[in-house]
Short mmCIF file of C-alpha atoms in Angstrom, two decimals:
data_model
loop_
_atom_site.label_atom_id
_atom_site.label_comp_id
_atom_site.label_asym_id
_atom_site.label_seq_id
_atom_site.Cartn_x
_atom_site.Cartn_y
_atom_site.Cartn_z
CA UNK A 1454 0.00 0.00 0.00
CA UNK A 1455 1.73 3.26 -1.08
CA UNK A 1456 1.46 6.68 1.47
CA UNK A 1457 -1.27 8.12 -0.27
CA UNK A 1458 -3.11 4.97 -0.21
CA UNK A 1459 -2.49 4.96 3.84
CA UNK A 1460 -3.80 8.03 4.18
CA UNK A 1461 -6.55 8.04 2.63
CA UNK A 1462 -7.62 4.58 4.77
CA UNK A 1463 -7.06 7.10 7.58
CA UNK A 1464 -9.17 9.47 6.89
CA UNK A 1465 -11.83 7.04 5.31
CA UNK A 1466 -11.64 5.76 9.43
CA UNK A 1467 -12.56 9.09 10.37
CA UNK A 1468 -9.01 10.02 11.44
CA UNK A 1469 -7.42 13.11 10.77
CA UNK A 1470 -3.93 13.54 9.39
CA UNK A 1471 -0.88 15.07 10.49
CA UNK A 1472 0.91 18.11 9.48
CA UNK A 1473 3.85 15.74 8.84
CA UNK A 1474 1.93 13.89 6.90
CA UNK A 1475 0.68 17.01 4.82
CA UNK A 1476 3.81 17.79 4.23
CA UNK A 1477 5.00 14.86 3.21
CA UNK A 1478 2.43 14.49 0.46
CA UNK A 1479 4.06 17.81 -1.31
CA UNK A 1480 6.47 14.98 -2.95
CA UNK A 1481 4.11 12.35 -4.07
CA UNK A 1482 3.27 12.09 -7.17
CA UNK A 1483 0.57 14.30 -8.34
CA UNK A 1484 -1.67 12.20 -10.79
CA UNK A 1485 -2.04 9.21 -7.57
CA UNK A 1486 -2.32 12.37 -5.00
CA UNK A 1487 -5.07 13.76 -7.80
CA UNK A 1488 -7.25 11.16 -7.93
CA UNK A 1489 -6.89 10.03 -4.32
CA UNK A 1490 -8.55 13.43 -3.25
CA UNK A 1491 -10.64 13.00 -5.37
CA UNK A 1492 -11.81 9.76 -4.28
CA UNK A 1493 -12.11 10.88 -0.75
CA UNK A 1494 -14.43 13.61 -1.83
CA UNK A 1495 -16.38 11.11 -3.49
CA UNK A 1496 -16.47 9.52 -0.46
CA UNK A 1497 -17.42 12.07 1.90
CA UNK A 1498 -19.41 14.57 -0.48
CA UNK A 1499 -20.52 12.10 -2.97
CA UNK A 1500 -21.26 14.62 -6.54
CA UNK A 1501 -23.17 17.55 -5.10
CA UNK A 1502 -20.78 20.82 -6.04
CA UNK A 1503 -22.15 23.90 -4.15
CA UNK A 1504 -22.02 26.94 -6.40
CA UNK A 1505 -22.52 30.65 -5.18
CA UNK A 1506 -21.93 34.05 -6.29
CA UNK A 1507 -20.95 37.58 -4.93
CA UNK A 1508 -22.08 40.75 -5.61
CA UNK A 1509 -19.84 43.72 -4.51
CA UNK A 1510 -22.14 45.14 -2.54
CA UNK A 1511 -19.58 48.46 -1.62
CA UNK A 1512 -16.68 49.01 -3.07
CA UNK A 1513 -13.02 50.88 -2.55
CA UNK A 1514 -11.64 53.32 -0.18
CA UNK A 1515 -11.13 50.23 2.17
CA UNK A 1516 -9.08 50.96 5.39
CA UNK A 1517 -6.49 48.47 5.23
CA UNK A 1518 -3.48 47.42 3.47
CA UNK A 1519 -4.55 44.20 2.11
CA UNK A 1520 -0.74 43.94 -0.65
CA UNK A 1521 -3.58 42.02 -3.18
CA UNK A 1522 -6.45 43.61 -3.43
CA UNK A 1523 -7.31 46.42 -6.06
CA UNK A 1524 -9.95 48.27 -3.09
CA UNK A 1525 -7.04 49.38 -1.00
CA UNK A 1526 -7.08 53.09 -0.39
CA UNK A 1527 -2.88 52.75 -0.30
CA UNK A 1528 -3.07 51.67 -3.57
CA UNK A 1529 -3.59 53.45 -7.31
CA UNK A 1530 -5.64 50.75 -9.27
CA UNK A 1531 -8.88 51.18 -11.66
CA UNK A 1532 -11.06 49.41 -8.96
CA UNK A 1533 -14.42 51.23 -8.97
CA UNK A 1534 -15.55 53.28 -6.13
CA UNK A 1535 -19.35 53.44 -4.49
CA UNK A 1536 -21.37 53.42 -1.68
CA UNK A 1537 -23.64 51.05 -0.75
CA UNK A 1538 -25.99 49.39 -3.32
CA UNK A 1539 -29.47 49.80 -2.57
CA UNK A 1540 -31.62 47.24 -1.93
CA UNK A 1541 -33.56 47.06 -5.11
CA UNK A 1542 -30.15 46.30 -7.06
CA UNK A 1543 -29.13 44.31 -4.32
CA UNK A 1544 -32.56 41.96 -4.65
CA UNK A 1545 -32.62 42.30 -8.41
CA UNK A 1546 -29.34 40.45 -8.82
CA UNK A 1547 -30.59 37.83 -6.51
CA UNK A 1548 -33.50 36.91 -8.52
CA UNK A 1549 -31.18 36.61 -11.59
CA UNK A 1550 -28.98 34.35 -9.71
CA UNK A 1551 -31.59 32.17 -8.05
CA UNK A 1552 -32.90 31.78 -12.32
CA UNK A 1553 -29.99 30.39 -13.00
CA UNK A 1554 -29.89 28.05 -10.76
CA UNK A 1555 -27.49 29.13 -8.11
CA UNK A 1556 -28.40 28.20 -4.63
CA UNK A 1557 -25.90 30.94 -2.72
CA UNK A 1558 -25.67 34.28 -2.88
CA UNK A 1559 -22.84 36.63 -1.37
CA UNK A 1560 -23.01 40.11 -0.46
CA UNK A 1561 -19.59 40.94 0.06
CA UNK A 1562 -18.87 45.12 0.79
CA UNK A 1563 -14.76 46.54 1.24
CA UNK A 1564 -13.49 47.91 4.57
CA UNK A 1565 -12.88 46.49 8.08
CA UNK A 1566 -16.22 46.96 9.21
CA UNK A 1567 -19.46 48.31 8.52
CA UNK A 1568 -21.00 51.12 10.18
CA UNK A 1569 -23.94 50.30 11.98
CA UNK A 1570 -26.18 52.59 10.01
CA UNK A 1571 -24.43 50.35 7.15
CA UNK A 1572 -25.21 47.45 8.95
CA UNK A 1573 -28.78 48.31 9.02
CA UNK A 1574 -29.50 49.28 5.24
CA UNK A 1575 -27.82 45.67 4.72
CA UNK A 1576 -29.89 43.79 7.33
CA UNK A 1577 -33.22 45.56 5.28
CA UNK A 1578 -31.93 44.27 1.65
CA UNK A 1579 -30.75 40.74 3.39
CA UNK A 1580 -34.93 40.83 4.92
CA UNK A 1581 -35.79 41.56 1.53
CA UNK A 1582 -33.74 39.06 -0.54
CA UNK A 1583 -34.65 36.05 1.85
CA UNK A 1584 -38.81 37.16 1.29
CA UNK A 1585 -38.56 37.69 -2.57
CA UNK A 1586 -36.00 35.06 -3.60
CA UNK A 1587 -35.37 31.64 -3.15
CA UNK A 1588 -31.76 31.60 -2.41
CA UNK A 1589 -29.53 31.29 0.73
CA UNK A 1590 -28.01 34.58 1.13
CA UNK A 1591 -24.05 34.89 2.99
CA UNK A 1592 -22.51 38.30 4.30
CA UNK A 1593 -19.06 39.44 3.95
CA UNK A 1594 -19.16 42.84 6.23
CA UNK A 1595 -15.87 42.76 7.47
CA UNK A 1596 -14.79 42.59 11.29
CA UNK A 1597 -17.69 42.46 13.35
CA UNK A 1598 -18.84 41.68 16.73
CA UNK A 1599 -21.38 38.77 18.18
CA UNK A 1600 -24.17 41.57 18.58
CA UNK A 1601 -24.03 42.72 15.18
CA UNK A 1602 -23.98 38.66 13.83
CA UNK A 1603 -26.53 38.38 15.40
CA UNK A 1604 -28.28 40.76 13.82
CA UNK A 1605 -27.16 39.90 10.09
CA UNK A 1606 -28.92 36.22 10.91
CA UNK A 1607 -32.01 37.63 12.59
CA UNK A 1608 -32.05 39.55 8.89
CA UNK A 1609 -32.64 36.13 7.63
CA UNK A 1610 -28.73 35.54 6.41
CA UNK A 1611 -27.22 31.87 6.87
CA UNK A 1612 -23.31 32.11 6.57
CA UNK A 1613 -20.53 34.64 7.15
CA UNK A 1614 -17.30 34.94 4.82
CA UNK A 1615 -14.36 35.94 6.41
CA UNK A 1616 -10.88 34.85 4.70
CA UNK A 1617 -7.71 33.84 7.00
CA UNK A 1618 -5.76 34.67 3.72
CA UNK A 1619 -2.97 32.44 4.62
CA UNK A 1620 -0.26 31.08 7.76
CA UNK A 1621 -0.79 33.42 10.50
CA UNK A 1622 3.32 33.27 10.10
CA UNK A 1623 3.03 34.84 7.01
CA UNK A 1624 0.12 36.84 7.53
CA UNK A 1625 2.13 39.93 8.55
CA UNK A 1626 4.23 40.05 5.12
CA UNK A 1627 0.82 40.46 3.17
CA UNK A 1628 -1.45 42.71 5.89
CA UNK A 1629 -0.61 45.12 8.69
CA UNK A 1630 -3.70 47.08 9.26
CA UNK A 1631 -5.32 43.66 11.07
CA UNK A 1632 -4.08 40.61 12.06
CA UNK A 1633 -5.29 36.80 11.77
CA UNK A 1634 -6.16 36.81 15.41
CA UNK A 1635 -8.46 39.91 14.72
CA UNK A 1636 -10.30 37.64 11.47
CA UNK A 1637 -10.23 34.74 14.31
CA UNK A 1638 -12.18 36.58 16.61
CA UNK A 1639 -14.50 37.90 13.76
CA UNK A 1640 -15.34 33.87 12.72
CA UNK A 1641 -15.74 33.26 16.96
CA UNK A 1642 -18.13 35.55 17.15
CA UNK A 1643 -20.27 35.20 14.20
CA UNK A 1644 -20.04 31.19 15.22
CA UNK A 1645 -21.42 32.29 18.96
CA UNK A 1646 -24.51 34.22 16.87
CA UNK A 1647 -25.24 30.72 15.08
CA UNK A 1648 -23.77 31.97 11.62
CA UNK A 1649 -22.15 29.11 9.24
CA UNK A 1650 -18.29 29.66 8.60
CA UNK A 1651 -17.10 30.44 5.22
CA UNK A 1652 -13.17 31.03 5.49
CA UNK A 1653 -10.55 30.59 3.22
CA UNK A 1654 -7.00 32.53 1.49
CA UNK A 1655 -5.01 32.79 -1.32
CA UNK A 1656 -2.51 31.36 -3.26
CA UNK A 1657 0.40 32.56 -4.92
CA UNK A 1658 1.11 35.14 -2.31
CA UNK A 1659 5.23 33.62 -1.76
CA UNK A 1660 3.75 31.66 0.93
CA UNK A 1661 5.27 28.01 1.46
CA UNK A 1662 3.40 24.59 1.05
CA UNK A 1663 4.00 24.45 4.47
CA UNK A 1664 1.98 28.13 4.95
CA UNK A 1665 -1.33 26.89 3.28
CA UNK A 1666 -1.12 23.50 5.14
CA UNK A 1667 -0.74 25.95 8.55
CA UNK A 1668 -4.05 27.91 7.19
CA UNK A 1669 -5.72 24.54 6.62
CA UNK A 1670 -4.96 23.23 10.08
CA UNK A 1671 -6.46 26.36 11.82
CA UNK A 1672 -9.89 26.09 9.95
CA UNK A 1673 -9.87 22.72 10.77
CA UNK A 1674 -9.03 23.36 14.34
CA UNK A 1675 -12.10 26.54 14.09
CA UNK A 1676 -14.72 23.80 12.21
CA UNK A 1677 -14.59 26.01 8.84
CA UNK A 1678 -16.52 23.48 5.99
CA UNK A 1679 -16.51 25.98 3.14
CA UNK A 1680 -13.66 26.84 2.32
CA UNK A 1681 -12.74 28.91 -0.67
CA UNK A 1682 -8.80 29.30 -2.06
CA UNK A 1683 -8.21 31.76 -4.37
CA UNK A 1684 -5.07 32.01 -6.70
CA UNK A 1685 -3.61 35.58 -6.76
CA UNK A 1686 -4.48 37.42 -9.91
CA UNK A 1687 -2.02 40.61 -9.87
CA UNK A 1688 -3.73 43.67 -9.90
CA UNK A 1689 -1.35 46.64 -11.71
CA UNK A 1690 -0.94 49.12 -8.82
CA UNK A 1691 -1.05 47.18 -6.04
CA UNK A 1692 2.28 45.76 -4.22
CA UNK A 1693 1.47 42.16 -5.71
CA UNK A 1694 1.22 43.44 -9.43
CA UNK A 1695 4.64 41.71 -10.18
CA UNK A 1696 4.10 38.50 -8.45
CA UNK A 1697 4.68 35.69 -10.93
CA UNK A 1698 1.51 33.14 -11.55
CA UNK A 1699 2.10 30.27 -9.59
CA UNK A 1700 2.21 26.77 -12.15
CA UNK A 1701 -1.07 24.87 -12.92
CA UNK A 1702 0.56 21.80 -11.26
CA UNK A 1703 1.43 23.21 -7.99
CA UNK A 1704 -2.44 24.57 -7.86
CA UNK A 1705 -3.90 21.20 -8.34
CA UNK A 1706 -1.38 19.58 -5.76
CA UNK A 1707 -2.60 22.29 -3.35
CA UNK A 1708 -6.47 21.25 -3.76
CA UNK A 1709 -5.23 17.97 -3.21
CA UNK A 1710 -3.40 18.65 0.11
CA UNK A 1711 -6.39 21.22 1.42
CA UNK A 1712 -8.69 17.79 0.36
CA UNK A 1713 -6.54 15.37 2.22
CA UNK A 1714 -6.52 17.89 5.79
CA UNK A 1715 -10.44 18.98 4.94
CA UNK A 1716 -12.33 15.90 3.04
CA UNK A 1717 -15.92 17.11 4.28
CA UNK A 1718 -15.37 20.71 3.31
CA UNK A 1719 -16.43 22.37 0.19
CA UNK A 1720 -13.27 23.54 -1.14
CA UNK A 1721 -14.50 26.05 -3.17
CA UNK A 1722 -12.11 27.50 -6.28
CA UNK A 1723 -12.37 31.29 -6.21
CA UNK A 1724 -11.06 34.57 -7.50
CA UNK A 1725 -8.23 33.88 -10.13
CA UNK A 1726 -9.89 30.95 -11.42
CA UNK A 1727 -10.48 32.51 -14.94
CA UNK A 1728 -6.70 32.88 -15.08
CA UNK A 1729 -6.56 28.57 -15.85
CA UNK A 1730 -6.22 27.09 -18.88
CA UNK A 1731 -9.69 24.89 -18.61
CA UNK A 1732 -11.06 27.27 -15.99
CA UNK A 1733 -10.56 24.81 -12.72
CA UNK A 1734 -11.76 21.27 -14.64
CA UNK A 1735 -8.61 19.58 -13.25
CA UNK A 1736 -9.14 20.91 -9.71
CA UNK A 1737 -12.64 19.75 -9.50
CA UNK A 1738 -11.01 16.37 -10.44
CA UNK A 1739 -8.58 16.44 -7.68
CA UNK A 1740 -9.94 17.49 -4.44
CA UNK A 1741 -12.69 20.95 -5.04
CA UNK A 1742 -16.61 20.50 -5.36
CA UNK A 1743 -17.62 24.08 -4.90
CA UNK A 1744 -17.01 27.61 -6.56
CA UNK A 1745 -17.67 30.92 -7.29
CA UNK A 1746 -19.25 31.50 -10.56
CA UNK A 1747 -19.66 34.95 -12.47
CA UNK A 1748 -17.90 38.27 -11.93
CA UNK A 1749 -15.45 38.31 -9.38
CA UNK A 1750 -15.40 41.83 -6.68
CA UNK A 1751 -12.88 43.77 -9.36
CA UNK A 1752 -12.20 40.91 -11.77
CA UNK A 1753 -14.29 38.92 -14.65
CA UNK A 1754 -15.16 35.41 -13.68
CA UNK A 1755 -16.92 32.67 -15.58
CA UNK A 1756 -20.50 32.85 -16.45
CA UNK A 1757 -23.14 30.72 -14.14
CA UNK A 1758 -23.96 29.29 -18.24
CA UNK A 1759 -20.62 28.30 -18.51
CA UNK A 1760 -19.53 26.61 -15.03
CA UNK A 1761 -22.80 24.68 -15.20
CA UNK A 1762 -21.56 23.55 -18.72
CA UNK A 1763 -18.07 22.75 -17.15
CA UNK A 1764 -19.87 20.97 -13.76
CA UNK A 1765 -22.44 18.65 -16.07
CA UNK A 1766 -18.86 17.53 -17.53
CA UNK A 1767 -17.24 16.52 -14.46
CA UNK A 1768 -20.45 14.65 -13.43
CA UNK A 1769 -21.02 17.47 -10.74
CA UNK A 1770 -24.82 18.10 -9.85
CA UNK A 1771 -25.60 21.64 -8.45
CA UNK A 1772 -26.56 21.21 -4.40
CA UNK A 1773 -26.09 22.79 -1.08
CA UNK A 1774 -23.56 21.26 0.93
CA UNK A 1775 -24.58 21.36 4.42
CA UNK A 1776 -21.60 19.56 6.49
CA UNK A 1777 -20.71 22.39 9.21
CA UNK A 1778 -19.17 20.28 11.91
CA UNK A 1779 -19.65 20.98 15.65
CA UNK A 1780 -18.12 24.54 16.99
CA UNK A 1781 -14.97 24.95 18.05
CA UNK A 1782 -14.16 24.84 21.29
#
């Protein structure tokens, strides 16, 4: 029996790996670690692939220093720059959405936090959404407290998104306005309101193997089942414009890994994903049963026609994956 093959019986036995062992599968060969993950999320997730979209619901002039992203106010880019959507946009995009046949819906606004009177014109459009539409609707409002959760799932929201971005080592070389701790407490919180977990990073950063297996061990260690990675498109004026693209190998081999440490989660392929040659087909065949379809916040995505073109192919059906495990403790 080769390693792969012993570590997949482990986790089939309900055993998690080791960071050792994570590591170790970095020099395996890719095709066997490939269709191993696979296999286990076959096993755990059977064919349902959980597909949501975002809508930037507020976007630029953000407070911190995020080296990636084009809404930075430290950084010159052509992001656009608005206020808050109103609710009639907000429920208009959720009703084309839930016709084509996405089950998730994101409204994701840019900052560290939203003010309360924020919060509440958000809370009305989430009220709004959940009575018009048939779709489950997921927040992105930045650092908040258990109070104002609370409030966002009294609205009639089922799941916050809040990103770890990558190792808490390594956090500090990509952010300094906030640290992982701070997003920690953010996920905490919106866990002790009763909101579902939606956490994730990004690849191609210069973070190690070793870095994204670190991020993967803390959202297993905080419960997180959705998990969405992201491979770093450079955005021209930001500090990251230069970073080189990291090789379509070393991407799958990293869905593998996250599938190996998370096999109930949906590992959901995210922003950058337009940037592959077949648009993520060989990552849903080695480890990811979930994405992000349509525009990205500041980037073009893939349309919702398209992916569930590209899903029907890989022998995906469209489905909510439900598998939040027990809070963390």
């Amino acid at each position: 029996m080769t390693f792969i093959e012993q570590l997949k019986e482990k986790i089939w036995s309900g055993d998690d790996i080791l960071k050792e062992e994570a590591i170790l599968l970095y020099q395996e060969p890719l095709e066997e670690l490939c269709q191993a993950a696979n296999e286990i999320r076959e096993h755990f997730c059977q064919n349902r692939f959980d597909i949501c979209t975002i809508i930037n619901g507020k976007s630029g002039k953000c407070s911190e220093d995020c080296k990636y992203c084009a809404q930075s106010a430290y950084y010159h880019t052509s992001a656009k720059e608005y206020p808050l959507l109103d609710t009639k946009e907000i429920v208009r995009q959720a009703k084309y959405n839930a016709q084509q046949g996405v089950l998730r819906y994101s409204i994701v606004t840019s900052g560290r936090a939203l003010k309360a009177s924020e919060l509440e014109q958000m809370c009305e459009a989430i009220r709004v959404v959940r009575e018009q539409v048939d779709i489950k609707v997921c927040v992105s409002f930045g650092l908040l407290n258990e109070e104002q959760f609370g409030a966002v799932k009294a609205a009639g929201a089922s799941r916050v998104h809040n990103n770890l971005e990558t190792s808490e080592r390594f956090f500090p070389h990509i952010c300094t306005t906030h640290t992982v701790a701070d997003k920690i407490a953010a996920i905490r919180a919106a866990k002790a309101a009763g909101m579902q977990i939606c956490s994730g990073g990004i690849i191609g950063l210069s973070e190690t193997m070793e870095d994204r297996i670190d991020l993967a061990l803390t959202l297993r260690e905080l419960s997180v089942s959705s998990v969405p990675v992201n491979v770093l498109n450079p955005i021209p004026g930001t500090p990251l414009e230069c970073q080189p693209p990291l090789p379509y190998p070393e991407i799958r081999r990293t869905i593998a890994i996250l599938r190996f440490l998370l096999p109930k989660a949906a590992i959901r392929l995210a922003g950058g994903r337009g940037l592959l040659p077949d648009k993520g087909k060989a990552c849903f065949l080695s480890g990811a049963n979930a994405a992000i379809s349509g525009d990205m916040l500041t980037t073009s995505g893939i349309s919702i026609e398209n992916d569930m073109e590209l899903l029907a192919e890989c022998g995906f059906v469209p489905g909510v994956l439900e598998c939040e495990t027990p809070d963390a403790k």
